[in-house]
Every structure is written in structure tokens, then in C-alpha cells.
Amino acid sequence: MKILGISASPRSSHSQTLKLVEAVLDGARSKGARTELAVICTLNIEFCNACGVCHSKGRCVKKDDFPALYRKILTADGLVMGSPDYFRSVTAQMKTMIDRMAYAVHCQLLTGKYTVNVATSGGTGQYRQVTDYLNRIMLNFGSFITGSTGVSMRQGPRAFGNAGRRAFRLGEDLAEDIGAKRTYQAQGRIMEANRAYFRDLVTMHKVDWAHEYKYWQRMGKG
Ligand SMILES: Cc1cc2nc3c(=O)[nH]c(=O)nc-3n(C[C@H](O)[C@H](O)[C@H](O)COP(=O)(O)O)c2cc1C
């Protein structure tokens, strides 16, 4: 069982969000998972330029660090996504990475995976807007959401300690969900609707999005 943590704070080892991501990975390792961490602000990930080549050919035209990270995302059983709250959303670095995953959403390539999302915020304390966003996005890619947590840093070290413990337990839950192939029924219904929606969308654009259309045909539903 392989779990990839992705932290999107630019504050490298000083990042509080990174500490929460690491706590989730610690919890997962305590249940036998193999873990890996990617700090995306240390990677060169360019903006999506909406050329559409990923839809038509299944590959990106950009020559940067994204394809290697993408392979790790697509081969992981579980994902841990962490971002600080930057103006009530994820950091630009996290959003830039997500934008490069258009092919993954059209083909629902995170189906069968499980995700934990974590966030920290400062004075306004709206970290839940960030975890809610990540929960929606990762579910939209086809991944089950095991859970999410976060903390407002203005609440002080005790609150941060509690968030770390919640993150550790979520890591344990993540490994258990993967091991048991747990189904969350409400999420499953959303996934089923999404699969039908994206299969139809790709079918409608089958000439331009030939690679994705072939993918859905291979899935037996093209
Ligand atoms: C550009 C920028 C925008 C931010 N916007 C918000 C915000 O809207 N609300 C908030 O509570 N904190 C905001 N913060 C504070 C961070 O969310 C907070 O310090 C967070 O814990 C940093 O996480 P890190 O230690 O992982 O980098 C912002 C910080 C930066 C640098």
C-alpha cells in the first residue's frame, strides 16, 4: 500500500501545513503503509495552457516536473493533500498542479483511491473552506475522501497539537480504508453520477478528445 503526501506551502520545513501532512503519513505508516512526500513548491510545475493535447493524445506538452509527480499520484493507493489557506483557497502552487490534471478528471483516474485533506489558516481561521474545496475536487477526480482536518494558527500551540493528533488518526483511517476497500455510500453515488457525466462529455467530444474516448471505450462504456 503506497500513500503519497503533497504539501503546497512555500515555507518549506517551517510550514505548519507540512507538519499536518507528515502527521497523516506517520499515522498511515503506523498501519503498515509505505509513504512518500512531495513538497510541490520545490518542483517546477508550469501553468496549464489549455492546449487540449492531454485530451487528444493522453500526454502533456510541457517538459517540467509534473509528469513524474503525476505518475506518483496515479500509482498511489492513497493521497494526502495539504495547503495553507491563501485568501480562502489553496495556494497558487496547489491550484497550478490541480489544473494540470484535466485528463485525470475526464477519465476519473483517481477512482479506487482514498484521500485525506489538511489545511492551516492564520487570522481569519477559514481553513475549512480550503479542506472543503479539496474534498470536493478530489471526489470529483474519483477518489473517496477518508476525511479532512485543519487548524487556525491563531488558536495557539494546543490547538495545533490537537490537529496533529487528528491528522495522525486520519492517517490510520486512510490506511485502513485502503486495506478494507471501504465504500462511502453517499460519495459512491456522487462518483457514479460523475462517471456517467464525464463519459458522456468525452463521448460528445470524441473527435477532439480521441485518447480519452478510447479510454472510456476500453472501460467498456464508450
Ligand atoms: C498570500 C497569503 C494569503 C493568506 N491568506 C490568508 C487568509 O485569507 N486567511 C487566513 O486566515 N490566513 C491567511 N494566510 C495565512 C496562512 O494561511 C497561515 O499562516 C498558514 O498557517 C500558513 O501555512 P504554512 O505554515 O503551512 O505555510 C495567508 C498567508 C499568505 C502568505
Tab-separated table of N, CA and C and ligand atoms in Angstrom, residues 7-12 14-19 83-89 120-127 151-153, ligand 1:
chain	number	residue	atom	x	y	z
A	7	SER	N	2.372	18.477	-0.183
A	7	SER	CA	2.260	19.689	0.621
A	7	SER	C	2.514	20.900	-0.263
A	8	ALA	N	1.667	21.921	-0.125
A	8	ALA	CA	1.711	23.045	-1.079
A	8	ALA	C	2.038	24.377	-0.422
A	9	SER	N	2.682	24.341	0.748
A	9	SER	CA	3.147	25.605	1.335
A	9	SER	C	4.516	25.940	0.774
A	10	PRO	N	4.765	27.223	0.487
A	10	PRO	CA	6.117	27.604	0.033
A	10	PRO	C	7.103	27.754	1.186
A	11	ARG	N	6.659	27.518	2.441
A	11	ARG	CA	7.546	27.802	3.588
A	11	ARG	C	8.401	26.593	3.980
A	12	SER	N	8.636	25.744	3.067
A	12	SER	CA	9.478	24.543	3.233
A	12	SER	C	9.361	23.953	4.635
A	14	HIS	N	9.489	25.116	7.516
A	14	HIS	CA	8.793	25.911	8.548
A	14	HIS	C	7.278	25.744	8.467
A	15	SER	N	6.816	25.100	7.433
A	15	SER	CA	5.378	25.046	7.173
A	15	SER	C	4.627	24.216	8.213
A	16	GLN	N	3.557	24.815	8.745
A	16	GLN	CA	2.680	24.095	9.690
A	16	GLN	C	1.823	23.078	8.935
A	17	THR	N	1.458	23.439	7.722
A	17	THR	CA	0.657	22.514	6.903
A	17	THR	C	1.455	21.250	6.617
A	18	LEU	N	2.735	21.441	6.300
A	18	LEU	CA	3.606	20.283	6.055
A	18	LEU	C	3.607	19.352	7.274
A	19	LYS	N	3.613	19.956	8.474
A	19	LYS	CA	3.627	19.121	9.691
A	19	LYS	C	2.353	18.283	9.780
A	83	SER	N	-2.690	22.127	2.097
A	83	SER	CA	-2.437	23.501	1.630
A	83	SER	C	-2.771	24.486	2.736
A	84	PRO	N	-1.958	25.544	2.891
A	84	PRO	CA	-2.387	26.649	3.729
A	84	PRO	C	-3.548	27.385	3.067
A	85	ASP	N	-4.297	28.108	3.878
A	85	ASP	CA	-5.357	28.975	3.378
A	85	ASP	C	-4.716	30.256	2.840
A	86	TYR	N	-4.807	30.462	1.548
A	86	TYR	CA	-4.385	31.726	0.943
A	86	TYR	C	-5.629	32.381	0.376
A	87	PHE	N	-6.144	33.370	1.067
A	87	PHE	CA	-7.361	34.081	0.647
A	87	PHE	C	-8.509	33.111	0.388
A	88	ARG	N	-8.722	32.249	1.377
A	88	ARG	CA	-9.860	31.310	1.370
A	88	ARG	C	-9.798	30.251	0.289
A	89	SER	N	-8.619	29.974	-0.179
A	89	SER	CA	-8.469	28.899	-1.146
A	89	SER	C	-7.101	28.251	-0.953
A	120	THR	N	-4.110	24.661	7.038
A	120	THR	CA	-3.976	25.571	8.170
A	120	THR	C	-4.311	26.979	7.681
A	121	SER	N	-4.789	27.796	8.623
A	121	SER	CA	-5.059	29.193	8.273
A	121	SER	C	-4.504	30.093	9.369
A	122	GLY	N	-4.506	31.381	9.079
A	122	GLY	CA	-3.991	32.341	10.050
A	122	GLY	C	-5.121	33.038	10.770
A	123	GLY	N	-5.128	34.362	10.693
A	123	GLY	CA	-6.046	35.185	11.492
A	123	GLY	C	-7.515	34.951	11.244
A	124	THR	N	-7.930	34.784	10.016
A	124	THR	CA	-9.375	34.683	9.771
A	124	THR	C	-9.902	33.272	10.039
A	125	GLY	N	-9.018	32.310	10.099
A	125	GLY	CA	-9.399	30.972	10.559
A	125	GLY	C	-10.356	30.211	9.664
A	126	GLN	N	-10.263	30.396	8.364
A	126	GLN	CA	-11.214	29.745	7.452
A	126	GLN	C	-10.631	28.495	6.791
A	127	TYR	N	-9.818	27.757	7.517
A	127	TYR	CA	-9.166	26.592	6.881
A	127	TYR	C	-10.178	25.609	6.316
A	151	VAL	N	-6.462	23.520	11.154
A	151	VAL	CA	-6.421	24.348	12.363
A	151	VAL	C	-6.162	25.797	11.971
A	152	SER	N	-6.718	26.676	12.782
A	152	SER	CA	-6.389	28.090	12.658
A	152	SER	C	-5.212	28.361	13.589
A	153	MET	N	-4.120	28.863	13.044
A	153	MET	CA	-2.906	29.024	13.841
A	153	MET	C	-3.094	30.055	14.956
B	1	LIG	C1	-0.538	35.138	0.485
B	1	LIG	C2	-1.142	34.683	1.784
B	1	LIG	C3	-2.511	34.714	1.948
B	1	LIG	C4	-3.087	34.308	3.156
B	1	LIG	N1	-4.445	34.387	3.297
B	1	LIG	C5	-4.996	34.038	4.476
B	1	LIG	C6	-6.404	34.162	4.664
B	1	LIG	O1	-7.140	34.579	3.791
B	1	LIG	N2	-6.913	33.787	5.857
B	1	LIG	C7	-6.124	33.323	6.878
B	1	LIG	O2	-6.644	33.012	7.958
B	1	LIG	N3	-4.795	33.202	6.724
B	1	LIG	C8	-4.205	33.545	5.564
B	1	LIG	N4	-2.857	33.434	5.394
B	1	LIG	C9	-2.055	32.857	6.496
B	1	LIG	C10	-1.763	31.366	6.279
B	1	LIG	O3	-2.902	30.639	5.890
B	1	LIG	C11	-1.246	30.753	7.578
B	1	LIG	O4	-0.156	31.476	8.075
B	1	LIG	C12	-0.895	29.290	7.380
B	1	LIG	O5	-0.832	28.641	8.634
B	1	LIG	C13	0.451	29.131	6.682
B	1	LIG	O6	0.697	27.770	6.497
B	1	LIG	P1	2.184	27.197	6.342
B	1	LIG	O7	2.854	27.361	7.693
B	1	LIG	O8	1.965	25.776	6.007
B	1	LIG	O9	2.853	27.963	5.278
B	1	LIG	C14	-2.263	33.838	4.219
B	1	LIG	C15	-0.877	33.824	4.041
B	1	LIG	C16	-0.309	34.239	2.857
B	1	LIG	C17	1.210	34.227	2.688
